[in-house]
PDB file of C-alpha atoms in Angstrom:
ATOM      1  CA  MET A   1       0.000   0.000   0.000  1.00  0.00           C
ATOM      2  CA  ARG A   2       1.143   3.513  -0.839  1.00  0.00           C
ATOM      3  CA  ILE A   3       1.194   5.595   2.362  1.00  0.00           C
ATOM      4  CA  LEU A   4       1.588   9.372   2.552  1.00  0.00           C
ATOM      5  CA  PHE A   5       1.842  11.288   5.816  1.00  0.00           C
ATOM      6  CA  VAL A   6       1.122  15.034   5.620  1.00  0.00           C
ATOM      7  CA  ALA A   7       1.678  17.756   8.192  1.00  0.00           C
ATOM      8  CA  PRO A   8      -0.869  20.373   7.015  1.00  0.00           C
ATOM      9  CA  PRO A   9       0.165  23.993   6.510  1.00  0.00           C
ATOM     10  CA  LEU A  10      -0.674  26.541   9.151  1.00  0.00           C
ATOM     11  CA  PRO A  11      -3.414  28.979   8.091  1.00  0.00           C
ATOM     12  CA  LYS A  12      -1.320  32.146   8.611  1.00  0.00           C
ATOM     13  CA  ALA A  13       1.887  31.728  10.611  1.00  0.00           C
ATOM     14  CA  ASN A  14       4.585  29.158   9.923  1.00  0.00           C
ATOM     15  CA  THR A  15       6.912  26.930  11.893  1.00  0.00           C
ATOM     16  CA  SER A  16       9.694  24.438  11.328  1.00  0.00           C
ATOM     17  CA  ALA A  17       8.791  21.884  13.977  1.00  0.00           C
ATOM     18  CA  GLN A  18       9.518  18.480  12.498  1.00  0.00           C
ATOM     19  CA  PRO A  19       6.621  16.000  12.387  1.00  0.00           C
ATOM     20  CA  LEU A  20       8.652  13.539  14.440  1.00  0.00           C
ATOM     21  CA  GLY A  21       5.562  11.447  15.166  1.00  0.00           C
ATOM     22  CA  PHE A  22       5.324  10.640  11.459  1.00  0.00           C
ATOM     23  CA  GLY A  23       9.004   9.709  11.534  1.00  0.00           C
ATOM     24  CA  TYR A  24       8.313   7.133  14.239  1.00  0.00           C
ATOM     25  CA  LEU A  25       5.249   5.788  12.413  1.00  0.00           C
ATOM     26  CA  ALA A  26       7.166   5.491   9.143  1.00  0.00           C
ATOM     27  CA  SER A  27       9.994   3.566  10.812  1.00  0.00           C
ATOM     28  CA  ALA A  28       7.542   1.234  12.559  1.00  0.00           C
ATOM     29  CA  LEU A  29       5.762   0.567   9.256  1.00  0.00           C
ATOM     30  CA  ARG A  30       9.002  -0.080   7.394  1.00  0.00           C
ATOM     31  CA  GLN A  31      10.061  -2.537  10.077  1.00  0.00           C
ATOM     32  CA  GLU A  32       6.886  -4.523   9.386  1.00  0.00           C
ATOM     33  CA  GLY A  33       7.256  -4.550   5.618  1.00  0.00           C
ATOM     34  CA  PHE A  34       5.281  -1.443   4.600  1.00  0.00           C
ATOM     35  CA  THR A  35       8.050   0.145   2.562  1.00  0.00           C
ATOM     36  CA  ASP A  36       6.132   2.529   0.269  1.00  0.00           C
ATOM     37  CA  VAL A  37       5.974   5.381   2.775  1.00  0.00           C
ATOM     38  CA  ALA A  38       6.503   9.135   2.344  1.00  0.00           C
ATOM     39  CA  ILE A  39       6.259  12.220   4.563  1.00  0.00           C
ATOM     40  CA  LEU A  40       5.285  15.700   3.357  1.00  0.00           C
ATOM     41  CA  ASP A  41       6.057  18.421   5.904  1.00  0.00           C
ATOM     42  CA  ALA A  42       3.895  21.023   4.183  1.00  0.00           C
ATOM     43  CA  CYS A  43       3.904  23.095   7.368  1.00  0.00           C
ATOM     44  CA  SER A  44       7.683  23.593   7.566  1.00  0.00           C
ATOM     45  CA  LEU A  45       7.960  23.872   3.774  1.00  0.00           C
ATOM     46  CA  ARG A  46       5.439  26.738   3.992  1.00  0.00           C
ATOM     47  CA  MET A  47       3.286  25.251   1.268  1.00  0.00           C
ATOM     48  CA  SER A  48      -0.169  26.616   0.591  1.00  0.00           C
ATOM     49  CA  LEU A  49      -3.255  24.472   1.004  1.00  0.00           C
ATOM     50  CA  ASP A  50      -3.647  24.276  -2.781  1.00  0.00           C
ATOM     51  CA  GLU A  51      -0.001  23.245  -3.240  1.00  0.00           C
ATOM     52  CA  THR A  52      -0.415  20.551  -0.593  1.00  0.00           C
ATOM     53  CA  ALA A  53      -3.607  19.233  -2.174  1.00  0.00           C
ATOM     54  CA  HIS A  54      -1.854  19.166  -5.564  1.00  0.00           C
ATOM     55  CA  TYR A  55       1.024  17.141  -4.085  1.00  0.00           C
ATOM     56  CA  ILE A  56      -1.444  14.610  -2.661  1.00  0.00           C
ATOM     57  CA  ARG A  57      -3.165  14.293  -6.049  1.00  0.00           C
ATOM     58  CA  GLU A  58       0.175  13.728  -7.782  1.00  0.00           C
ATOM     59  CA  TYR A  59       1.268  11.155  -5.186  1.00  0.00           C
ATOM     60  CA  GLU A  60      -1.972   9.138  -5.413  1.00  0.00           C
ATOM     61  CA  PRO A  61      -1.792   7.514  -1.957  1.00  0.00           C
ATOM     62  CA  ASP A  62      -3.782   4.488  -0.878  1.00  0.00           C
ATOM     63  CA  VAL A  63      -3.585   5.783   2.701  1.00  0.00           C
ATOM     64  CA  LEU A  64      -3.340   9.438   3.737  1.00  0.00           C
ATOM     65  CA  GLY A  65      -2.235  10.182   7.298  1.00  0.00           C
ATOM     66  CA  LEU A  66      -2.822  13.686   8.669  1.00  0.00           C
ATOM     67  CA  THR A  67      -1.649  15.208  11.930  1.00  0.00           C
ATOM     68  CA  THR A  68      -3.608  17.907  13.722  1.00  0.00           C
ATOM     69  CA  MET A  69      -2.957  20.762  16.041  1.00  0.00           C
ATOM     70  CA  THR A  70      -6.001  22.866  16.887  1.00  0.00           C
ATOM     71  CA  VAL A  71      -4.658  25.581  14.596  1.00  0.00           C
ATOM     72  CA  THR A  72      -4.285  23.141  11.657  1.00  0.00           C
ATOM     73  CA  VAL A  73      -7.311  20.869  12.064  1.00  0.00           C
ATOM     74  CA  LYS A  74      -9.453  22.814   9.577  1.00  0.00           C
ATOM     75  CA  ASN A  75      -6.743  22.575   6.934  1.00  0.00           C
ATOM     76  CA  ALA A  76      -6.304  18.870   7.696  1.00  0.00           C
ATOM     77  CA  LEU A  77     -10.002  18.225   7.129  1.00  0.00           C
ATOM     78  CA  ARG A  78      -9.938  20.311   3.931  1.00  0.00           C
ATOM     79  CA  LEU A  79      -7.107  18.120   2.645  1.00  0.00           C
ATOM     80  CA  ALA A  80      -9.068  15.021   3.628  1.00  0.00           C
ATOM     81  CA  ALA A  81     -12.056  16.282   1.628  1.00  0.00           C
ATOM     82  CA  ALA A  82      -9.892  17.105  -1.401  1.00  0.00           C
ATOM     83  CA  ALA A  83      -8.247  13.672  -1.295  1.00  0.00           C
ATOM     84  CA  LYS A  84     -11.565  11.817  -1.039  1.00  0.00           C
ATOM     85  CA  ALA A  85     -13.010  13.863  -3.901  1.00  0.00           C
ATOM     86  CA  GLN A  86     -10.076  12.871  -6.118  1.00  0.00           C
ATOM     87  CA  PHE A  87      -9.646   9.305  -4.834  1.00  0.00           C
ATOM     88  CA  PRO A  88     -12.898   8.012  -3.287  1.00  0.00           C
ATOM     89  CA  LYS A  89     -11.218   4.775  -2.131  1.00  0.00           C
ATOM     90  CA  VAL A  90      -8.327   6.445  -0.297  1.00  0.00           C
ATOM     91  CA  LYS A  91      -8.199   5.624   3.413  1.00  0.00           C
ATOM     92  CA  ILE A  92      -7.741   8.651   5.675  1.00  0.00           C
ATOM     93  CA  ALA A  93      -6.301   8.431   9.190  1.00  0.00           C
ATOM     94  CA  VAL A  94      -5.966  11.448  11.462  1.00  0.00           C
ATOM     95  CA  GLY A  95      -3.878  11.757  14.618  1.00  0.00           C
ATOM     96  CA  GLY A  96      -2.025  14.368  16.626  1.00  0.00           C
ATOM     97  CA  VAL A  97      -2.892  16.552  19.586  1.00  0.00           C
ATOM     98  CA  HIS A  98      -6.263  17.882  18.440  1.00  0.00           C
ATOM     99  CA  ALA A  99      -7.546  14.544  17.178  1.00  0.00           C
ATOM    100  CA  THR A 100      -6.498  12.904  20.452  1.00  0.00           C
ATOM    101  CA  VAL A 101      -8.157  15.514  22.665  1.00  0.00           C
ATOM    102  CA  CYS A 102     -11.246  16.035  20.464  1.00  0.00           C
ATOM    103  CA  PRO A 103     -11.788  12.698  18.674  1.00  0.00           C
ATOM    104  CA  ASP A 104     -15.571  13.154  18.372  1.00  0.00           C
ATOM    105  CA  GLU A 105     -15.122  16.286  16.314  1.00  0.00           C
ATOM    106  CA  VAL A 106     -12.579  14.751  13.942  1.00  0.00           C
ATOM    107  CA  ILE A 107     -14.098  11.296  13.374  1.00  0.00           C
ATOM    108  CA  ALA A 108     -17.485  12.911  12.732  1.00  0.00           C
ATOM    109  CA  ASP A 109     -16.062  14.338   9.513  1.00  0.00           C
ATOM    110  CA  PRO A 110     -17.400  12.175   6.663  1.00  0.00           C
ATOM    111  CA  ASN A 111     -13.995  12.016   4.979  1.00  0.00           C
ATOM    112  CA  VAL A 112     -12.116  10.612   7.995  1.00  0.00           C
ATOM    113  CA  ASP A 113     -11.958   6.830   8.279  1.00  0.00           C
ATOM    114  CA  VAL A 114     -10.126   6.542  11.594  1.00  0.00           C
ATOM    115  CA  VAL A 115      -8.718   8.691  14.375  1.00  0.00           C
ATOM    116  CA  VAL A 116      -5.574   7.338  16.013  1.00  0.00           C
ATOM    117  CA  ARG A 117      -5.289   8.662  19.561  1.00  0.00           C
ATOM    118  CA  HIS A 118      -2.231   9.050  21.827  1.00  0.00           C
ATOM    119  CA  GLU A 119       0.841   7.047  20.770  1.00  0.00           C
ATOM    120  CA  GLY A 120       0.381   5.685  17.282  1.00  0.00           C
ATOM    121  CA  GLU A 121       3.134   3.156  16.649  1.00  0.00           C
ATOM    122  CA  HIS A 122       1.151   0.091  17.714  1.00  0.00           C
ATOM    123  CA  SER A 123      -2.369   1.320  16.898  1.00  0.00           C
ATOM    124  CA  PHE A 124      -1.615   2.624  13.409  1.00  0.00           C
ATOM    125  CA  LEU A 125       0.417  -0.448  12.530  1.00  0.00           C
ATOM    126  CA  GLU A 126      -2.606  -2.598  13.408  1.00  0.00           C
ATOM    127  CA  VAL A 127      -4.814  -0.276  11.336  1.00  0.00           C
ATOM    128  CA  MET A 128      -2.504  -0.749   8.350  1.00  0.00           C
ATOM    129  CA  LYS A 129      -2.443  -4.511   8.749  1.00  0.00           C
ATOM    130  CA  ARG A 130      -6.261  -4.584   8.844  1.00  0.00           C
ATOM    131  CA  TRP A 131      -6.598  -2.366   5.777  1.00  0.00           C
ATOM    132  CA  ASP A 132      -3.947  -4.340   3.901  1.00  0.00           C
ATOM    133  CA  SER A 133      -5.829  -7.588   4.491  1.00  0.00           C
ATOM    134  CA  GLY A 134      -9.270  -6.081   3.854  1.00  0.00           C
ATOM    135  CA  GLU A 135     -10.462  -6.420   7.468  1.00  0.00           C
ATOM    136  CA  THR A 136     -12.518  -3.923   9.476  1.00  0.00           C
ATOM    137  CA  LEU A 137     -11.062  -1.782  12.257  1.00  0.00           C
ATOM    138  CA  ASN A 138     -13.436  -3.087  14.905  1.00  0.00           C
ATOM    139  CA  GLY A 139     -11.584  -3.547  18.187  1.00  0.00           C
ATOM    140  CA  VAL A 140      -8.337  -1.757  17.287  1.00  0.00           C
ATOM    141  CA  LEU A 141      -7.172  -0.202  20.562  1.00  0.00           C
ATOM    142  CA  GLY A 142      -6.425   3.516  20.579  1.00  0.00           C
ATOM    143  CA  THR A 143      -8.691   4.305  17.629  1.00  0.00           C
ATOM    144  CA  SER A 144     -12.000   5.995  16.988  1.00  0.00           C
ATOM    145  CA  ILE A 145     -14.100   4.867  14.028  1.00  0.00           C
ATOM    146  CA  LYS A 146     -17.638   4.982  12.646  1.00  0.00           C
ATOM    147  CA  VAL A 147     -19.724   1.791  12.618  1.00  0.00           C
ATOM    148  CA  ASP A 148     -23.100   1.992  10.816  1.00  0.00           C
ATOM    149  CA  GLY A 149     -23.005   5.754  11.229  1.00  0.00           C
ATOM    150  CA  GLN A 150     -22.292   5.597  14.966  1.00  0.00           C
ATOM    151  CA  ILE A 151     -19.044   6.809  16.505  1.00  0.00           C
ATOM    152  CA  VAL A 152     -17.113   4.138  18.398  1.00  0.00           C
ATOM    153  CA  HIS A 153     -14.160   5.008  20.638  1.00  0.00           C
ATOM    154  CA  HIS A 154     -12.073   1.932  21.366  1.00  0.00           C
ATOM    155  CA  GLU A 155     -10.135   1.672  24.610  1.00  0.00           C
ATOM    156  CA  GLN A 156      -6.794   3.399  24.839  1.00  0.00           C
ATOM    157  CA  SER A 157      -3.852   1.374  23.632  1.00  0.00           C
ATOM    158  CA  PRO A 158      -1.438   0.527  26.487  1.00  0.00           C
ATOM    159  CA  ARG A 159       1.430   2.961  26.917  1.00  0.00           C
ATOM    160  CA  ILE A 160       4.684   1.957  25.260  1.00  0.00           C
ATOM    161  CA  LEU A 161       6.885   1.346  28.279  1.00  0.00           C
ATOM    162  CA  ASN A 162      10.149   0.455  26.549  1.00  0.00           C
ATOM    163  CA  LEU A 163      10.859   3.318  24.164  1.00  0.00           C
ATOM    164  CA  ASP A 164      14.285   1.853  23.417  1.00  0.00           C
ATOM    165  CA  ASP A 165      12.499  -0.847  21.396  1.00  0.00           C
ATOM    166  CA  LEU A 166      11.180   1.709  18.890  1.00  0.00           C
ATOM    167  CA  PRO A 167      13.240   2.276  15.735  1.00  0.00           C
ATOM    168  CA  PHE A 168      14.669   5.768  15.327  1.00  0.00           C
ATOM    169  CA  PRO A 169      12.448   8.195  13.369  1.00  0.00           C
ATOM    170  CA  ALA A 170      12.734   8.043   9.569  1.00  0.00           C
ATOM    171  CA  ARG A 171      14.475  11.381   9.140  1.00  0.00           C
ATOM    172  CA  ASP A 172      15.497  10.385   5.619  1.00  0.00           C
ATOM    173  CA  LEU A 173      11.865  11.039   4.627  1.00  0.00           C
ATOM    174  CA  MET A 174      12.020  14.635   5.909  1.00  0.00           C
ATOM    175  CA  PRO A 175      13.673  17.709   4.336  1.00  0.00           C
ATOM    176  CA  MET A 176      16.494  17.837   6.882  1.00  0.00           C
ATOM    177  CA  ASP A 177      18.177  20.867   5.307  1.00  0.00           C
ATOM    178  CA  ILE A 178      15.280  23.221   6.086  1.00  0.00           C
ATOM    179  CA  TYR A 179      15.189  22.798   9.869  1.00  0.00           C
ATOM    180  CA  LYS A 180      17.284  25.783  10.907  1.00  0.00           C
ATOM    181  CA  ALA A 181      18.798  26.012  14.365  1.00  0.00           C
ATOM    182  CA  GLY A 182      17.684  29.530  15.313  1.00  0.00           C
ATOM    183  CA  LEU A 183      18.532  31.585  18.383  1.00  0.00           C
ATOM    184  CA  SER A 184      18.408  28.654  20.801  1.00  0.00           C
ATOM    185  CA  PHE A 185      21.794  27.569  19.509  1.00  0.00           C
ATOM    186  CA  PRO A 186      25.197  29.269  19.057  1.00  0.00           C
ATOM    187  CA  PRO A 187      25.746  30.849  15.602  1.00  0.00           C
ATOM    188  CA  HIS A 188      27.934  28.056  14.216  1.00  0.00           C
ATOM    189  CA  ILE A 189      25.090  25.525  14.598  1.00  0.00           C
ATOM    190  CA  ARG A 190      23.117  25.987  11.385  1.00  0.00           C
ATOM    191  CA  ARG A 191      20.624  23.109  11.467  1.00  0.00           C
ATOM    192  CA  ARG A 192      18.786  21.233  14.163  1.00  0.00           C
ATOM    193  CA  THR A 193      16.488  18.280  14.568  1.00  0.00           C
ATOM    194  CA  MET A 194      13.827  17.467  17.122  1.00  0.00           C
ATOM    195  CA  LEU A 195      14.446  14.495  19.408  1.00  0.00           C
ATOM    196  CA  TYR A 196      12.422  12.674  22.074  1.00  0.00           C
ATOM    197  CA  SER A 197      14.282  11.180  25.024  1.00  0.00           C
ATOM    198  CA  ALA A 198      11.039  10.641  26.965  1.00  0.00           C
ATOM    199  CA  ARG A 199       7.268  10.816  26.640  1.00  0.00           C
ATOM    200  CA  GLY A 200       4.929  12.342  29.175  1.00  0.00           C
ATOM    201  CA  CYS A 201       5.233  14.173  32.468  1.00  0.00           C
ATOM    202  CA  PRO A 202       4.400  13.204  36.071  1.00  0.00           C
ATOM    203  CA  ASN A 203       3.143  16.700  36.916  1.00  0.00           C
ATOM    204  CA  ASP A 204      -0.435  17.909  36.517  1.00  0.00           C
ATOM    205  CA  CYS A 205      -0.307  21.624  35.715  1.00  0.00           C
ATOM    206  CA  ALA A 206      -3.850  22.833  35.099  1.00  0.00           C
ATOM    207  CA  PHE A 207      -3.195  24.326  31.638  1.00  0.00           C
ATOM    208  CA  CYS A 208      -1.223  21.459  30.088  1.00  0.00           C
ATOM    209  CA  SER A 209      -2.387  18.956  27.468  1.00  0.00           C
ATOM    210  CA  THR A 210       0.459  16.490  28.070  1.00  0.00           C
ATOM    211  CA  ALA A 211      -1.545  13.970  30.105  1.00  0.00           C
ATOM    212  CA  ALA A 212      -4.323  13.952  27.509  1.00  0.00           C
ATOM    213  CA  VAL A 213      -1.875  13.568  24.622  1.00  0.00           C
ATOM    214  CA  TRP A 214       0.203  10.733  26.083  1.00  0.00           C
ATOM    215  CA  GLY A 215      -2.634   9.137  28.031  1.00  0.00           C
ATOM    216  CA  GLY A 216      -1.720   9.686  31.668  1.00  0.00           C
ATOM    217  CA  HIS A 217       0.576  11.398  34.165  1.00  0.00           C
ATOM    218  CA  ARG A 218       3.489   9.067  33.636  1.00  0.00           C
ATOM    219  CA  CYS A 219       6.864   9.918  32.160  1.00  0.00           C
ATOM    220  CA  VAL A 220       8.363   7.028  30.189  1.00  0.00           C
ATOM    221  CA  MET A 221      12.064   7.552  29.540  1.00  0.00           C
ATOM    222  CA  ARG A 222      14.539   6.176  27.047  1.00  0.00           C
ATOM    223  CA  SER A 223      17.954   5.076  28.233  1.00  0.00           C
ATOM    224  CA  ALA A 224      20.804   7.543  27.862  1.00  0.00           C
ATOM    225  CA  SER A 225      22.624   5.094  25.580  1.00  0.00           C
ATOM    226  CA  SER A 226      19.659   4.899  23.181  1.00  0.00           C
ATOM    227  CA  VAL A 227      19.467   8.694  22.941  1.00  0.00           C
ATOM    228  CA  LEU A 228      23.219   8.946  22.336  1.00  0.00           C
ATOM    229  CA  GLU A 229      23.028   6.301  19.602  1.00  0.00           C
ATOM    230  CA  GLU A 230      20.315   8.309  17.844  1.00  0.00           C
ATOM    231  CA  ILE A 231      22.424  11.467  18.079  1.00  0.00           C
ATOM    232  CA  GLU A 232      25.414   9.625  16.622  1.00  0.00           C
ATOM    233  CA  GLU A 233      23.287   8.383  13.726  1.00  0.00           C
ATOM    234  CA  VAL A 234      21.991  11.874  12.957  1.00  0.00           C
ATOM    235  CA  VAL A 235      25.476  13.414  13.090  1.00  0.00           C
ATOM    236  CA  ASP A 236      26.979  10.710  10.883  1.00  0.00           C
ATOM    237  CA  ARG A 237      24.142  10.465   8.388  1.00  0.00           C
ATOM    238  CA  PHE A 238      22.918  14.036   8.084  1.00  0.00           C
ATOM    239  CA  GLY A 239      25.707  16.179   9.509  1.00  0.00           C
ATOM    240  CA  VAL A 240      23.252  17.858  11.886  1.00  0.00           C
ATOM    241  CA  LEU A 241      24.807  19.080  15.160  1.00  0.00           C
ATOM    242  CA  GLY A 242      21.829  20.804  16.822  1.00  0.00           C
ATOM    243  CA  PHE A 243      19.298  18.812  18.856  1.00  0.00           C
ATOM    244  CA  GLU A 244      16.087  20.166  20.366  1.00  0.00           C
ATOM    245  CA  PHE A 245      14.627  17.802  22.946  1.00  0.00           C
ATOM    246  CA  ALA A 246      10.858  17.776  22.579  1.00  0.00           C
ATOM    247  CA  ASP A 247      10.411  16.173  26.012  1.00  0.00           C
ATOM    248  CA  GLU A 248       8.336  17.979  28.590  1.00  0.00           C
ATOM    249  CA  LEU A 249      10.961  17.355  31.285  1.00  0.00           C
ATOM    250  CA  THR A 250      14.374  16.200  30.066  1.00  0.00           C
ATOM    251  CA  THR A 251      15.941  16.786  33.494  1.00  0.00           C
ATOM    252  CA  LEU A 252      13.481  14.636  35.468  1.00  0.00           C
ATOM    253  CA  ARG A 253      16.077  12.033  36.495  1.00  0.00           C
ATOM    254  CA  LYS A 254      19.485  13.396  37.397  1.00  0.00           C
ATOM    255  CA  ASP A 255      21.180   9.992  37.114  1.00  0.00           C
ATOM    256  CA  ARG A 256      19.993   9.524  33.531  1.00  0.00           C
ATOM    257  CA  LEU A 257      20.983  13.089  32.681  1.00  0.00           C
ATOM    258  CA  ALA A 258      24.457  12.427  34.117  1.00  0.00           C
ATOM    259  CA  ASP A 259      24.765   9.266  32.028  1.00  0.00           C
ATOM    260  CA  PHE A 260      23.798  11.269  28.947  1.00  0.00           C
ATOM    261  CA  CYS A 261      26.234  14.110  29.661  1.00  0.00           C
ATOM    262  CA  ASN A 262      29.076  11.678  30.394  1.00  0.00           C
ATOM    263  CA  GLY A 263      28.230   9.812  27.200  1.00  0.00           C
ATOM    264  CA  ILE A 264      28.614  12.990  25.154  1.00  0.00           C
ATOM    265  CA  HIS A 265      32.273  13.091  26.212  1.00  0.00           C
ATOM    266  CA  GLU A 266      32.865   9.337  26.004  1.00  0.00           C
ATOM    267  CA  ARG A 267      31.533   9.196  22.441  1.00  0.00           C
ATOM    268  CA  HIS A 268      33.427  12.355  21.409  1.00  0.00           C
ATOM    269  CA  LEU A 269      30.261  14.280  20.578  1.00  0.00           C
ATOM    270  CA  GLU A 270      31.558  17.587  21.934  1.00  0.00           C
ATOM    271  CA  ARG A 271      30.606  19.371  18.688  1.00  0.00           C
ATOM    272  CA  VAL A 272      26.936  18.711  19.381  1.00  0.00           C
ATOM    273  CA  ARG A 273      24.742  21.396  20.945  1.00  0.00           C
ATOM    274  CA  TRP A 274      21.340  20.742  22.491  1.00  0.00           C
ATOM    275  CA  VAL A 275      18.435  22.506  24.181  1.00  0.00           C
ATOM    276  CA  CYS A 276      15.859  21.053  26.538  1.00  0.00           C
ATOM    277  CA  SER A 277      13.090  21.819  29.038  1.00  0.00           C
ATOM    278  CA  SER A 278      13.159  21.639  32.819  1.00  0.00           C
ATOM    279  CA  THR A 279      11.173  22.525  35.884  1.00  0.00           C
ATOM    280  CA  VAL A 280      12.807  24.937  38.300  1.00  0.00           C
ATOM    281  CA  LYS A 281      12.691  22.238  40.985  1.00  0.00           C
ATOM    282  CA  ARG A 282      15.207  20.169  39.007  1.00  0.00           C
ATOM    283  CA  MET A 283      17.799  22.867  38.384  1.00  0.00           C
ATOM    284  CA  ASP A 284      20.844  23.434  40.575  1.00  0.00           C
ATOM    285  CA  TYR A 285      24.396  24.654  39.971  1.00  0.00           C
ATOM    286  CA  ASP A 286      26.002  21.238  39.588  1.00  0.00           C
ATOM    287  CA  MET A 287      23.380  20.113  37.088  1.00  0.00           C
ATOM    288  CA  ALA A 288      23.648  23.336  35.085  1.00  0.00           C
ATOM    289  CA  LYS A 289      27.433  23.072  34.890  1.00  0.00           C
ATOM    290  CA  MET A 290      27.278  19.416  33.899  1.00  0.00           C
ATOM    291  CA  MET A 291      24.785  20.234  31.121  1.00  0.00           C
ATOM    292  CA  LYS A 292      26.776  23.209  29.840  1.00  0.00           C
ATOM    293  CA  ASP A 293      29.987  21.177  29.721  1.00  0.00           C
ATOM    294  CA  ALA A 294      28.140  18.534  27.664  1.00  0.00           C
ATOM    295  CA  GLY A 295      26.961  21.042  25.044  1.00  0.00           C
ATOM    296  CA  CYS A 296      23.626  22.321  26.389  1.00  0.00           C
ATOM    297  CA  SER A 297      23.105  25.813  24.982  1.00  0.00           C
ATOM    298  CA  MET A 298      19.696  26.659  26.452  1.00  0.00           C
ATOM    299  CA  VAL A 299      17.250  25.376  29.064  1.00  0.00           C
ATOM    300  CA  MET A 300      13.580  26.323  28.792  1.00  0.00           C
ATOM    301  CA  MET A 301      12.177  26.713  32.298  1.00  0.00           C
ATOM    302  CA  GLY A 302       8.516  26.143  33.059  1.00  0.00           C
ATOM    303  CA  VAL A 303       7.714  29.256  35.103  1.00  0.00           C
ATOM    304  CA  GLU A 304       4.408  30.690  33.805  1.00  0.00           C
ATOM    305  CA  SER A 305       4.048  33.315  36.557  1.00  0.00           C
ATOM    306  CA  GLY A 306       5.768  35.156  39.381  1.00  0.00           C
ATOM    307  CA  SER A 307       2.525  35.400  41.336  1.00  0.00           C
ATOM    308  CA  PRO A 308       2.150  32.832  44.149  1.00  0.00           C
ATOM    309  CA  GLU A 309      -1.615  33.008  43.742  1.00  0.00           C
ATOM    310  CA  ILE A 310      -1.506  32.257  40.023  1.00  0.00           C
ATOM    311  CA  LEU A 311       1.094  29.511  40.504  1.00  0.00           C
ATOM    312  CA  LYS A 312      -1.272  27.855  42.971  1.00  0.00           C
ATOM    313  CA  THR A 313      -4.226  28.235  40.596  1.00  0.00           C
ATOM    314  CA  LEU A 314      -2.195  26.640  37.807  1.00  0.00           C
ATOM    315  CA  ASN A 315      -1.204  23.784  40.132  1.00  0.00           C
ATOM    316  CA  LYS A 316       2.466  24.431  39.304  1.00  0.00           C
ATOM    317  CA  ARG A 317       3.718  23.131  42.668  1.00  0.00           C
ATOM    318  CA  ILE A 318       6.631  25.583  42.608  1.00  0.00           C
ATOM    319  CA  THR A 319       7.444  28.721  44.586  1.00  0.00           C
ATOM    320  CA  VAL A 320       8.807  32.113  43.594  1.00  0.00           C
ATOM    321  CA  ASP A 321      11.964  31.376  45.613  1.00  0.00           C
ATOM    322  CA  GLU A 322      12.508  28.165  43.617  1.00  0.00           C
ATOM    323  CA  ILE A 323      12.166  30.144  40.387  1.00  0.00           C
ATOM    324  CA  ILE A 324      14.736  32.702  41.538  1.00  0.00           C
ATOM    325  CA  ASN A 325      17.152  30.034  42.754  1.00  0.00           C
ATOM    326  CA  ALA A 326      16.931  28.099  39.486  1.00  0.00           C
ATOM    327  CA  PHE A 327      17.733  31.162  37.375  1.00  0.00           C
ATOM    328  CA  ASP A 328      20.562  32.161  39.703  1.00  0.00           C
TER     329      ASP A 328
END
């Protein structure tokens, strides 16, 4: 089957955030024998909706996968409609943050065949196996479908607890040259790639979608050695030296962070620069120095407010003193 994943263009603004989820799905599919797979990052390529629809028509996919943020869901559904109008038999799967949080809205669209919620590696692979063999999607965990006109939400697929077992994302299917490093990195770092060393967060800040996206308040972490192996592959294969950790909380476990930082030196990856996110509770002088010495160029701190009242309302579980100490 001919599979095309598309990250829809933003309606007005633009971004160069890699669709790393598609990279993981593509690698998982390839591992199971689905080799005719492509990724179109129309968002980062700053393509128009018409240009994206034209690309889909030229590609003639059997399966079209679309990812959704709230700001792109309308464009995703427009692309789904255009694809179905051109190829009535094309199968359309939609995932991403918005589809996971609002599956009723997305699966109700007449052009959408399935919504894949939360992590997609296992669920979407099962979807593809069913479609390839001509079976229905009844009972596929982590999906939402329509049966006789009625919406059916299947149970959530179990969390993937050993992320080291997943193949590295298929970056060869993405336009690696366009992902510029930006101001998070020193000037000599020209390009960067996104990278996940963990999924999820144990905290429960009131404003955050993380628990809904990953399916619970649990942080599942890769080993430091697995992350370092992925970095080595990217450096060797693509010549990219900038890495932006997409994790919510890269610094959650100091022992794993130490293993990672030590591994940077042991594997002679001192040219690499990386940025990550942290909570102020996890930042101290020794950790900051260790990270800087291992190539960390910026840490994004989750602060949100300097008002104790607002911090309490947001359920941040941090104090103003902890914020000040972390930045010091």
